[in-house]
Coordinates of C-alpha atoms in Angstrom, one line a residue:
Chain A
M114 CA 12.4 7.7 -21.3
T115 CA 11.0 10.6 -23.2
T116 CA 9.0 13.4 -21.6
E117 CA 5.7 11.9 -22.7
L118 CA 5.3 8.4 -21.4
P119 CA 4.0 5.8 -24.0
P120 CA 0.3 5.3 -23.7
G121 CA -0.5 1.9 -22.2
L122 CA 1.4 -1.2 -22.0
A123 CA -0.4 -3.2 -24.7
L124 CA 1.6 -5.9 -26.2
Q125 CA 2.8 -5.5 -29.8
K126 CA 1.1 -7.0 -32.8
V127 CA 2.6 -10.4 -33.4
D128 CA 5.2 -10.5 -36.0
E129 CA 7.4 -13.3 -37.0
R130 CA 10.5 -11.9 -35.3
I131 CA 8.8 -11.4 -32.0
M132 CA 8.1 -14.2 -29.6
T133 CA 5.7 -14.1 -26.7
L134 CA 6.7 -15.8 -23.5
N135 CA 4.8 -16.5 -20.3
V136 CA 7.2 -16.3 -17.4
G137 CA 5.5 -17.8 -14.4
P138 CA 3.3 -18.0 -12.3
Q139 CA 5.4 -20.1 -9.9
H140 CA 8.6 -19.7 -11.8
P141 CA 12.0 -19.3 -10.3
G142 CA 12.2 -15.9 -12.0
S143 CA 8.8 -14.5 -11.2
G144 CA 7.4 -15.9 -8.0
H145 CA 3.6 -16.1 -7.9
M146 CA 3.2 -13.6 -10.7
R147 CA 2.9 -14.1 -14.4
I148 CA 4.9 -11.7 -16.6
I149 CA 4.0 -11.8 -20.3
V150 CA 7.1 -10.7 -22.2
Q151 CA 7.6 -10.3 -25.9
I152 CA 11.2 -10.8 -27.0
D153 CA 13.1 -9.9 -30.1
G154 CA 16.1 -12.2 -30.0
D155 CA 17.5 -11.6 -26.5
Y156 CA 15.8 -8.2 -25.9
I157 CA 12.5 -7.5 -24.3
V158 CA 10.3 -5.3 -26.5
A159 CA 7.1 -5.3 -24.4
C160 CA 6.0 -6.6 -21.1
D161 CA 2.6 -7.0 -19.5
P162 CA 2.5 -7.9 -15.8
D163 CA -0.4 -10.1 -14.7
P164 CA -0.6 -10.1 -10.9
G165 CA -3.4 -12.6 -10.8
Y166 CA -6.1 -13.1 -8.1
V167 CA -5.0 -14.7 -4.9
H168 CA -6.0 -12.6 -1.9
R169 CA -8.4 -10.0 -3.4
G170 CA -11.1 -11.3 -1.2
E171 CA -9.5 -9.4 1.7
E172 CA -11.3 -6.1 0.9
K173 CA -14.6 -7.8 0.4
M174 CA -14.4 -10.0 3.5
A175 CA -13.6 -7.0 5.6
E176 CA -17.1 -5.6 4.9
Y177 CA -18.6 -8.7 6.5
R178 CA -16.5 -8.7 9.7
N179 CA -16.4 -6.2 12.6
Y180 CA -13.4 -4.0 13.3
I181 CA -11.8 -6.4 15.7
T182 CA -12.3 -9.7 13.9
N183 CA -10.8 -8.1 10.8
I184 CA -7.4 -8.0 12.4
P185 CA -6.2 -11.6 12.0
H186 CA -7.1 -11.9 8.4
L187 CA -6.0 -8.5 7.2
E188 CA -2.4 -9.4 7.8
R189 CA -2.5 -12.4 5.5
P190 CA -1.3 -10.6 2.3
V191 CA 2.2 -10.1 3.7
I192 CA 2.7 -12.6 6.5
H193 CA 6.4 -11.7 6.9
D194 CA 5.5 -8.0 7.5
S195 CA 2.3 -8.6 9.4
C196 CA 2.7 -5.8 11.9
N197 CA 3.3 -3.2 9.3
I198 CA 0.3 -4.2 7.1
L199 CA -2.0 -4.0 10.1
Y200 CA -0.5 -0.7 11.3
P201 CA -2.5 1.7 9.0
Y202 CA -5.7 -0.2 9.6
V203 CA -5.3 0.0 13.4
L204 CA -4.5 3.7 13.2
G205 CA -7.6 4.2 11.1
V206 CA -9.9 2.3 13.4
E207 CA -8.5 4.3 16.4
E208 CA -9.6 7.5 14.6
I209 CA -12.9 6.1 13.6
V210 CA -14.0 4.8 17.0
G211 CA -12.1 7.6 18.8
I212 CA -9.6 6.0 21.2
E213 CA -6.2 7.0 22.6
V214 CA -3.1 4.8 22.8
P215 CA -0.9 4.6 25.9
E216 CA 2.7 5.9 25.5
R217 CA 4.4 2.6 26.2
A218 CA 2.2 0.9 23.6
K219 CA 3.4 3.3 20.9
Y220 CA 7.0 2.3 21.6
V221 CA 6.2 -1.3 21.6
R222 CA 4.5 -0.8 18.2
V223 CA 7.5 0.9 16.8
I224 CA 9.9 -1.9 17.9
A225 CA 7.6 -4.6 16.5
S226 CA 7.2 -2.7 13.3
E227 CA 10.9 -2.2 12.8
L228 CA 11.6 -5.9 13.7
N229 CA 9.1 -6.9 11.1
R230 CA 10.6 -4.6 8.5
C231 CA 13.9 -6.5 9.0
I232 CA 12.2 -9.9 8.9
Y233 CA 10.6 -9.0 5.6
T234 CA 13.7 -7.5 4.1
M235 CA 15.8 -10.5 5.0
Y236 CA 13.3 -12.8 3.3
W237 CA 13.2 -10.5 0.2
L238 CA 17.0 -10.5 0.2
A239 CA 17.2 -14.3 0.4
I240 CA 14.9 -14.6 -2.7
Y241 CA 16.8 -11.8 -4.5
G242 CA 20.0 -13.9 -4.0
I243 CA 18.5 -17.1 -5.2
F244 CA 17.0 -15.4 -8.2
L245 CA 20.4 -14.4 -9.3
G246 CA 21.8 -17.9 -8.6
H247 CA 23.7 -16.8 -5.5
S248 CA 22.8 -19.5 -3.0
T249 CA 25.0 -18.1 -0.1
M250 CA 22.8 -15.1 -0.2
F251 CA 19.8 -17.4 0.1
M252 CA 21.0 -19.3 3.1
W253 CA 22.6 -16.5 5.2
P254 CA 19.5 -14.2 5.4
A255 CA 17.2 -17.1 5.8
G256 CA 19.3 -18.2 8.8
D257 CA 19.8 -14.8 10.4
R258 CA 16.2 -14.0 10.1
E259 CA 15.6 -16.6 12.8
L260 CA 17.1 -14.3 15.4
L261 CA 14.4 -11.7 14.8
I262 CA 11.7 -14.2 14.4
D263 CA 12.6 -15.6 17.9
L264 CA 12.4 -12.1 19.3
M265 CA 8.9 -11.6 17.7
E266 CA 7.9 -15.0 19.1
K267 CA 8.9 -13.9 22.6
M268 CA 7.0 -10.6 22.2
T269 CA 3.8 -11.9 20.6
G270 CA 3.7 -15.7 21.0
A271 CA 3.5 -16.3 17.3
R272 CA 6.3 -16.8 14.9
V273 CA 4.9 -15.4 11.6
T274 CA 1.4 -13.9 11.8
H275 CA 1.4 -12.0 15.0
A276 CA -2.0 -10.2 15.1
H277 CA -0.3 -8.1 17.8
F278 CA -1.6 -4.6 17.0
V279 CA -5.1 -3.9 18.2
P280 CA -7.0 -0.6 18.3
G281 CA -5.9 1.0 21.5
G282 CA -2.4 -0.4 21.8
V283 CA -0.9 -3.9 21.5
R284 CA -2.3 -7.2 22.6
N285 CA 0.3 -8.1 25.2
D286 CA 2.9 -6.4 27.3
L287 CA 6.6 -7.3 26.7
P288 CA 7.8 -10.4 28.5
P289 CA 10.2 -9.8 31.4
N290 CA 13.8 -9.2 30.4
F291 CA 12.8 -8.6 26.8
E292 CA 14.7 -5.3 26.5
D293 CA 18.1 -6.9 27.3
V294 CA 17.5 -9.9 24.9
C295 CA 16.3 -7.6 22.2
L296 CA 19.3 -5.2 22.5
R297 CA 21.8 -8.1 22.4
Q298 CA 20.1 -9.8 19.4
V299 CA 19.8 -6.6 17.4
N300 CA 23.4 -5.7 18.0
Y301 CA 24.5 -9.1 16.8
F302 CA 22.1 -8.9 13.8
E303 CA 23.6 -5.6 12.8
K304 CA 27.1 -6.9 12.9
R305 CA 26.0 -9.9 10.9
I306 CA 24.3 -8.0 8.0
K307 CA 27.3 -5.7 7.6
E308 CA 29.1 -8.8 6.4
Y309 CA 26.6 -9.1 3.5
A310 CA 28.4 -6.3 1.8
A311 CA 31.5 -8.4 1.2
V312 CA 29.7 -11.4 -0.1
F313 CA 26.8 -9.8 -2.0
Y314 CA 26.9 -6.1 -2.6
D315 CA 30.6 -5.9 -3.5
N316 CA 30.4 -9.1 -5.6
P317 CA 31.4 -8.3 -9.2
I318 CA 28.8 -10.8 -10.6
L319 CA 26.0 -9.0 -8.8
I320 CA 27.3 -5.6 -9.9
S321 CA 27.6 -6.7 -13.5
R322 CA 24.0 -7.9 -13.5
T323 CA 22.4 -5.0 -11.7
R324 CA 24.5 -1.9 -12.5
D325 CA 22.8 0.3 -15.1
T326 CA 20.0 -2.1 -15.7
G327 CA 16.4 -1.0 -15.3
V328 CA 17.3 2.6 -14.7
L329 CA 14.4 4.7 -13.4
S330 CA 15.0 8.4 -13.5
R331 CA 14.0 10.7 -10.6
Q332 CA 11.4 12.4 -12.7
D333 CA 9.8 9.2 -13.8
A334 CA 9.8 7.7 -10.3
I335 CA 7.8 10.7 -9.2
R336 CA 5.4 10.7 -12.1
L337 CA 4.7 7.0 -11.9
G338 CA 4.0 7.4 -8.2
T339 CA 6.4 4.7 -7.1
T340 CA 7.1 4.4 -3.4
G341 CA 9.5 3.1 -0.8
S342 CA 12.9 1.8 -1.7
V343 CA 12.2 2.2 -5.5
L344 CA 11.6 5.9 -5.0
R345 CA 14.5 6.5 -2.6
A346 CA 16.9 4.6 -5.0
S347 CA 16.0 7.2 -7.7
G348 CA 17.0 10.1 -5.5
V349 CA 13.7 11.2 -3.9
D350 CA 14.0 11.7 -0.2
Y351 CA 10.6 10.6 1.0
D352 CA 9.9 8.5 4.0
L353 CA 6.7 8.6 5.9
R354 CA 8.4 8.0 9.2
L355 CA 9.9 11.5 8.7
K356 CA 7.4 13.2 6.5
E357 CA 4.2 12.2 8.3
P358 CA 5.4 10.7 11.6
Y359 CA 2.9 8.4 13.3
D360 CA 3.0 7.1 16.9
V361 CA 6.5 8.1 18.3
Y362 CA 8.6 8.4 15.2
D363 CA 8.8 12.2 15.7
E364 CA 10.6 11.6 19.0
L365 CA 13.2 9.3 17.5
D366 CA 16.2 10.2 15.4
V367 CA 15.3 8.7 12.0
H368 CA 17.4 8.9 8.8
T369 CA 16.5 7.8 5.4
N370 CA 18.8 6.2 2.8
V371 CA 18.7 7.8 -0.6
M372 CA 20.7 6.8 -3.6
K373 CA 20.8 8.6 -6.9
E374 CA 21.5 6.0 -9.5
G375 CA 18.0 4.5 -9.8
D376 CA 19.3 1.2 -11.2
S377 CA 18.7 -2.3 -9.9
Y378 CA 21.8 -2.1 -7.8
A379 CA 20.6 1.0 -5.9
R380 CA 17.1 -0.5 -5.5
S381 CA 18.6 -3.6 -4.0
R382 CA 20.9 -1.8 -1.7
V383 CA 18.5 0.7 -0.2
P384 CA 16.5 -1.9 1.8
W385 CA 19.7 -3.3 3.2
L386 CA 20.8 0.1 4.4
D387 CA 17.3 0.6 5.8
M388 CA 17.8 -2.5 8.0
M389 CA 20.7 -0.9 9.7
E390 CA 18.6 2.2 10.2
S391 CA 15.9 0.0 11.7
C392 CA 18.5 -1.4 14.2
N393 CA 19.2 2.2 15.3
I394 CA 15.6 3.0 15.7
I395 CA 15.0 -0.1 17.8
R396 CA 17.9 0.8 20.1
Q397 CA 16.6 4.3 20.6
A398 CA 13.1 3.1 21.2
L399 CA 14.3 0.6 23.8
Q400 CA 16.1 3.4 25.6
K401 CA 13.3 6.0 25.5
M402 CA 10.5 3.6 26.2
P403 CA 8.6 4.1 29.6
K404 CA 9.6 1.2 31.8
S405 CA 6.1 0.5 33.0
G406 CA 2.6 1.4 32.3
S407 CA -0.4 0.1 30.4
V408 CA 0.0 -1.1 26.8
R409 CA -3.7 -1.2 25.9
T410 CA -6.7 1.0 26.3
K411 CA -9.7 -1.1 26.9
L412 CA -12.2 -0.9 24.0
K413 CA -15.9 -1.7 24.1
P414 CA -16.5 -5.3 22.9
N415 CA -17.9 -4.4 19.5
P416 CA -16.9 -0.8 18.7
K417 CA -18.9 1.3 16.2
G418 CA -17.8 4.0 13.9
K419 CA -19.0 7.6 14.5
G420 CA -21.5 8.2 11.8
L421 CA -20.6 8.6 8.1
N422 CA -16.9 9.1 8.2
S423 CA -13.8 8.1 6.3
V424 CA -10.1 8.0 7.2
Y425 CA -7.0 7.5 5.1
K426 CA -4.0 6.5 7.2
R427 CA -0.6 5.5 5.9
V428 CA 2.6 4.1 7.3
E429 CA 6.0 3.3 5.8
S430 CA 6.4 -0.5 5.4
G431 CA 9.2 -2.6 4.0
R432 CA 7.8 -2.0 0.5
G433 CA 7.0 1.6 0.8
S434 CA 3.9 3.6 1.7
L435 CA 1.0 1.5 2.9
G436 CA -2.3 3.2 3.1
C437 CA -5.6 2.2 4.4
Y438 CA -8.9 3.9 3.5
I439 CA -11.8 3.0 5.7
V440 CA -15.3 4.2 5.1
S441 CA -17.6 3.9 8.1
D442 CA -21.3 4.2 8.2
G443 CA -21.8 4.0 11.9
K444 CA -22.0 0.2 12.1
T445 CA -19.7 -2.3 13.7
E446 CA -18.1 -3.3 10.4
P447 CA -16.4 -1.1 7.8
Y448 CA -18.6 0.0 4.9
R449 CA -15.6 -0.2 2.6
L450 CA -12.0 -0.9 3.3
K451 CA -9.3 -0.3 0.7
M452 CA -5.6 -1.0 1.1
S453 CA -3.1 0.8 -1.0
V454 CA 0.1 -1.2 -1.0
G455 CA 3.6 -0.5 -2.1
S456 CA 3.9 -3.6 -4.3
F457 CA 0.9 -2.6 -6.4
R458 CA 2.1 0.9 -6.8
N459 CA 5.6 -0.1 -7.8
L460 CA 4.4 -2.6 -10.3
I461 CA 3.4 0.2 -12.7
A462 CA 7.1 0.8 -13.3
L463 CA 7.9 -2.7 -14.4
P464 CA 6.9 -2.5 -18.1
Y465 CA 8.9 0.8 -18.5
L466 CA 12.0 -0.7 -16.8
L467 CA 12.0 -4.0 -18.7
K468 CA 11.7 -2.4 -22.1
G469 CA 15.0 -2.8 -24.0
E470 CA 16.5 -5.0 -21.3
K471 CA 17.9 -8.5 -22.0
L472 CA 15.7 -11.3 -20.9
G473 CA 18.4 -12.6 -18.6
N474 CA 18.2 -9.4 -16.6
M475 CA 14.5 -9.7 -16.0
P476 CA 14.8 -11.4 -12.6
S477 CA 17.3 -8.9 -11.3
V478 CA 15.2 -5.9 -12.5
Y479 CA 11.8 -7.4 -11.5
W480 CA 12.8 -8.5 -8.0
S481 CA 14.7 -5.2 -7.3
L482 CA 11.2 -3.5 -7.2
N483 CA 10.9 -5.0 -3.7
Y484 CA 7.8 -6.7 -5.0
W485 CA 5.8 -9.1 -2.9
P486 CA 3.4 -10.8 -5.3
V487 CA 0.7 -11.7 -2.8
E488 CA 0.5 -8.2 -1.6
A489 CA -0.2 -6.6 -5.0
D490 CA -3.4 -8.7 -5.4
R491 CA -4.4 -8.6 -1.8
Chain B
M274 CA -23.1 -23.5 14.0
S275 CA -21.6 -20.5 12.4
S276 CA -24.7 -19.5 10.5
D277 CA -26.7 -19.5 13.8
S278 CA -24.3 -17.2 15.5
E279 CA -24.3 -14.8 12.7
K280 CA -28.0 -14.4 12.3
P281 CA -28.6 -12.2 15.4
S282 CA -26.0 -9.7 14.2
V283 CA -28.0 -9.3 10.9
D284 CA -31.1 -8.6 12.9
V285 CA -29.4 -6.0 15.0
K286 CA -28.3 -3.9 12.0
P287 CA -31.6 -2.1 11.2
E288 CA -31.7 -0.6 14.7
E289 CA -28.3 0.9 14.3
K290 CA -29.4 2.8 11.1
S291 CA -30.9 5.5 13.2
T292 CA -27.5 6.5 14.8
P293 CA -25.7 8.3 12.0
P294 CA -28.2 11.2 11.5
T295 CA -28.4 11.8 15.3
K296 CA -24.6 11.8 15.7
K297 CA -23.8 14.1 12.7
P298 CA -25.2 17.4 14.1
E299 CA -23.2 16.8 17.4
E300 CA -19.9 17.5 15.6
K301 CA -18.9 20.9 16.8
P302 CA -17.1 23.3 14.5
V303 CA -13.5 22.8 15.7
D304 CA -10.5 25.0 14.7
L305 CA -9.6 24.0 11.2
P306 CA -5.9 23.6 10.4
A307 CA -4.8 26.8 8.7
F308 CA -2.6 25.2 6.0
E309 CA -5.2 22.7 4.9
K310 CA -7.9 25.4 4.9
G311 CA -5.7 27.5 2.6
I312 CA -5.5 24.6 0.1
S313 CA -9.3 24.1 0.1
E314 CA -9.9 27.8 -0.3
K315 CA -7.7 28.0 -3.3
I316 CA -9.7 25.3 -5.0
V317 CA -13.0 26.9 -4.1
E318 CA -11.8 30.3 -5.2
K319 CA -10.9 28.9 -8.6
F320 CA -13.9 26.7 -9.3
G321 CA -16.6 28.2 -7.1
D322 CA -19.6 26.0 -6.6
K323 CA -18.4 23.3 -9.0
V324 CA -16.5 21.8 -6.1
Q325 CA -17.7 21.0 -2.7
V326 CA -15.3 20.8 0.3
T327 CA -16.4 17.7 2.2
F328 CA -13.9 17.8 5.1
V329 CA -10.8 19.5 6.3
K330 CA -8.8 17.6 8.8
V331 CA -5.1 17.6 9.9
N332 CA -3.1 16.7 6.8
R333 CA -6.2 15.8 4.8
V334 CA -8.5 17.9 2.6
G335 CA -11.5 16.3 0.9
I336 CA -13.2 17.7 -2.1
N337 CA -16.1 16.4 -4.1
V338 CA -16.4 17.2 -7.8
G339 CA -19.1 16.4 -10.4
R340 CA -18.0 14.0 -13.1
E341 CA -17.9 16.6 -15.9
N342 CA -15.4 18.8 -14.0
V343 CA -13.1 16.2 -12.5
H344 CA -10.5 16.4 -15.2
E345 CA -10.3 20.2 -15.1
V346 CA -10.0 20.2 -11.3
A347 CA -7.3 17.4 -11.4
E348 CA -5.3 19.5 -13.8
F349 CA -5.5 22.5 -11.5
I350 CA -4.4 20.3 -8.5
R351 CA -1.4 19.2 -10.5
D352 CA -0.3 22.5 -12.0
G353 CA -1.6 25.0 -9.5
L354 CA -1.2 23.2 -6.2
N355 CA 1.9 21.0 -7.0
Y356 CA 0.4 17.6 -6.2
D357 CA 2.2 15.2 -8.4
H358 CA 1.1 11.6 -7.9
V359 CA -1.9 9.5 -7.0
E360 CA -1.4 7.1 -4.0
S361 CA -4.6 5.2 -4.2
V362 CA -7.8 5.0 -6.1
S363 CA -10.8 3.5 -4.3
G364 CA -14.3 2.8 -5.4
V365 CA -17.2 2.9 -2.9
D366 CA -20.5 1.5 -4.0
Y367 CA -23.7 3.3 -2.8
P368 CA -26.6 1.2 -4.2
Q369 CA -29.2 3.4 -2.4
D370 CA -28.0 6.5 -4.2
K371 CA -27.6 4.6 -7.5
E372 CA -24.0 5.9 -7.6
I373 CA -20.5 4.6 -7.4
E374 CA -18.0 7.0 -5.8
V375 CA -14.4 7.0 -7.0
V376 CA -11.9 8.5 -4.6
Y377 CA -8.4 9.6 -5.6
H378 CA -5.9 10.1 -2.8
I379 CA -3.4 12.6 -4.2
G380 CA 0.0 13.3 -2.7
S381 CA 3.2 15.2 -3.5
Y382 CA 6.8 14.2 -3.6
T383 CA 8.3 17.4 -5.0
D384 CA 6.8 20.1 -2.8
S385 CA 8.2 19.6 0.7
S386 CA 5.4 21.6 2.4
L387 CA 2.8 19.1 1.0
A388 CA 4.8 16.0 1.9
S389 CA 2.4 15.1 4.8
Q390 CA -0.7 16.2 2.9
I391 CA -3.2 14.0 1.1
L392 CA -5.9 15.6 -1.1
V393 CA -8.9 13.4 -1.3
L394 CA -10.7 14.0 -4.7
S395 CA -13.9 12.2 -5.0
T396 CA -16.4 12.0 -7.9
R397 CA -19.4 9.9 -8.5
A398 CA -20.5 7.8 -11.5
Q399 CA -24.0 6.6 -12.3
R400 CA -24.6 3.1 -11.3
E401 CA -26.5 0.5 -13.3
E402 CA -28.5 -2.2 -11.7
N403 CA -27.5 -4.8 -14.4
P404 CA -24.0 -3.7 -15.3
I405 CA -22.4 -4.4 -18.6
P406 CA -18.9 -3.1 -17.8
G407 CA -17.6 -0.9 -20.5
N408 CA -21.0 -0.7 -22.4
D409 CA -23.3 1.1 -20.0
A410 CA -23.6 4.6 -18.4
T411 CA -21.2 3.8 -15.6
K412 CA -18.5 6.0 -17.0
L413 CA -16.0 8.6 -15.8
P414 CA -13.3 10.6 -17.6
T415 CA -9.8 9.1 -17.0
L416 CA -7.2 11.0 -15.1
R417 CA -4.4 9.0 -16.6
D418 CA -3.2 11.9 -18.8
V419 CA -3.0 14.1 -15.7
F420 CA -1.5 11.6 -13.3
Y421 CA 0.4 8.7 -14.9
S422 CA 0.2 6.8 -11.6
V423 CA -3.5 6.0 -11.9
E424 CA -2.9 3.6 -14.7
F425 CA -3.2 0.3 -12.9
H426 CA -5.5 1.7 -10.2
E427 CA -8.1 2.7 -12.8
R428 CA -7.9 -0.7 -14.4
E429 CA -8.5 -2.2 -11.0
I430 CA -11.6 0.0 -10.4
F431 CA -12.9 -1.0 -13.9
E432 CA -13.0 -4.7 -13.1
M433 CA -13.9 -4.4 -9.5
F434 CA -16.7 -1.9 -9.8
G435 CA -17.5 -1.8 -13.6
V436 CA -16.6 1.9 -13.9
Y437 CA -15.3 2.5 -17.4
F438 CA -12.7 5.3 -17.7
E439 CA -13.1 7.0 -21.0
G440 CA -9.8 7.9 -22.6
H441 CA -7.7 5.4 -20.6
P442 CA -5.2 4.0 -23.1
D443 CA -5.3 0.4 -21.8
N444 CA -8.8 -0.6 -20.7
R445 CA -8.2 -4.2 -20.0
R446 CA -8.7 -6.4 -17.0
L447 CA -5.8 -6.6 -14.5
L448 CA -6.6 -9.1 -11.8
L449 CA -9.7 -11.1 -12.5
P450 CA -9.7 -14.3 -14.6
E451 CA -10.3 -13.8 -18.3
D452 CA -13.6 -15.7 -18.3
W453 CA -15.1 -13.8 -15.3
A454 CA -18.8 -13.3 -16.2
D455 CA -20.3 -12.4 -12.9
L456 CA -21.0 -9.0 -11.3
P457 CA -18.1 -6.7 -10.5
P458 CA -17.0 -8.3 -7.3
L459 CA -16.6 -5.3 -5.0
R460 CA -20.1 -4.0 -5.6
K461 CA -22.4 -4.4 -2.6
D462 CA -24.9 -6.7 -4.4
F463 CA -22.1 -9.3 -5.0
A464 CA -22.6 -11.4 -1.9
I465 CA -20.2 -13.8 -0.4
K466 CA -21.5 -17.3 -0.4
G467 CA -23.0 -18.3 3.0
R468 CA -23.3 -14.7 4.2

């Protein structure tokens, strides 16, 4: 890319050499999103992502519900990562209504959040595999994901949308003997995902389809404001768990995985490395967690915000930084709630990455953005 | 059933309106975080009374700028203070003030001392009662030439609030259907059915 980025992403004027294709929605190469691409022979000359309108009602609906009843529906955009998408909202509400969290609850939250990150990444990895026609990589993560889903079911009672985080802590305490089961499952899980390297990441077919495709330079990754694994695969060491630690992340030993290449291969490998880091964090948290104590500060039935106030809280989710901006006017429901999500922020890079690529590489570039279609138009 | 249970909550609302003014003066002047105060002082020193510091909290600095100065201030934030990307752009509708507030949350990847900081830059656009998005006075200068990362965010604000960003290279809809002919949906006077 040149120093000056091209203005806009507008499609080219139609000329007889150039063909316009609608890829998706509901297409094996695009998921729920429609990507309008213009191709010249085999090469993409312009691309216009059209995220659509599925869950945008979330932000509007939040203005009609009070702080507590917002919880179960705000996690819908990313049901596989429901703890992380609630996390900034819950942190924000705690600041708005002024409430402290018990120490044990903070550890429980960290464990739930890391388990959810793995659950999401395994789902993403499964789809990345099947997009590239690699059906082993679809079946293995989809099966191994069950281990962690079972753990979350033990912890929260629900398999997918947990609604576990509430202002003031978490909804329920851990079940008896959970620590031992969790440690055993996580150790097995880590051993299992290490085997993925042999079948997927060292696979010459994957390497030939992802190496040097969709290269995003460090400078452009910063300027386009990308986040999460896309940013770290381009060589920027930025992880909110380290840079702006929330709850107990500053008491744990957290490392981030950074790769310099910035191509699809690096972008697909960083989340996999992050899963192993998550296993480390869970083990540390299980060890350091207070063995007893309260996990929830009781809240008044219908909490109000303190006057005209606004907070912006952010956490690191499976897809990068996840921010929640809450404006309160002293009532029981938010005046305005805005979620800033990683998928939407990373989407801006797609037209720049696809330009000049072969159409056949579109799925591998597009899905390496760690994109969750429903989250972008939450 | 549901409409009956919701009606009382609507009636309660007017009573609560009196709480914000009484609570505001209670906030005591606490010790401001020194680093964040330094950032806000730099901006005030440079622009004087063109900018207004709205809050200084831990890791957050909020400033409010008039719409004619927002571009100039954003350039200073990028070049003078090393903030390099916009995380989020939010619109907040204030029908009673006849204004729509647009809030930029600006962060930094390159400067490690700013890694945990977010600068909240807010500006306000005039609000029209009967909006014709793109062809009325609800306009703001774009920051796309300062921060590339606002490209999709500003398109989102355009269709959700009807705020037109002058100078944005690609002023098209992003999320709504092509035949959308109703009010911009995140304005307060767009009501959800049955509520």
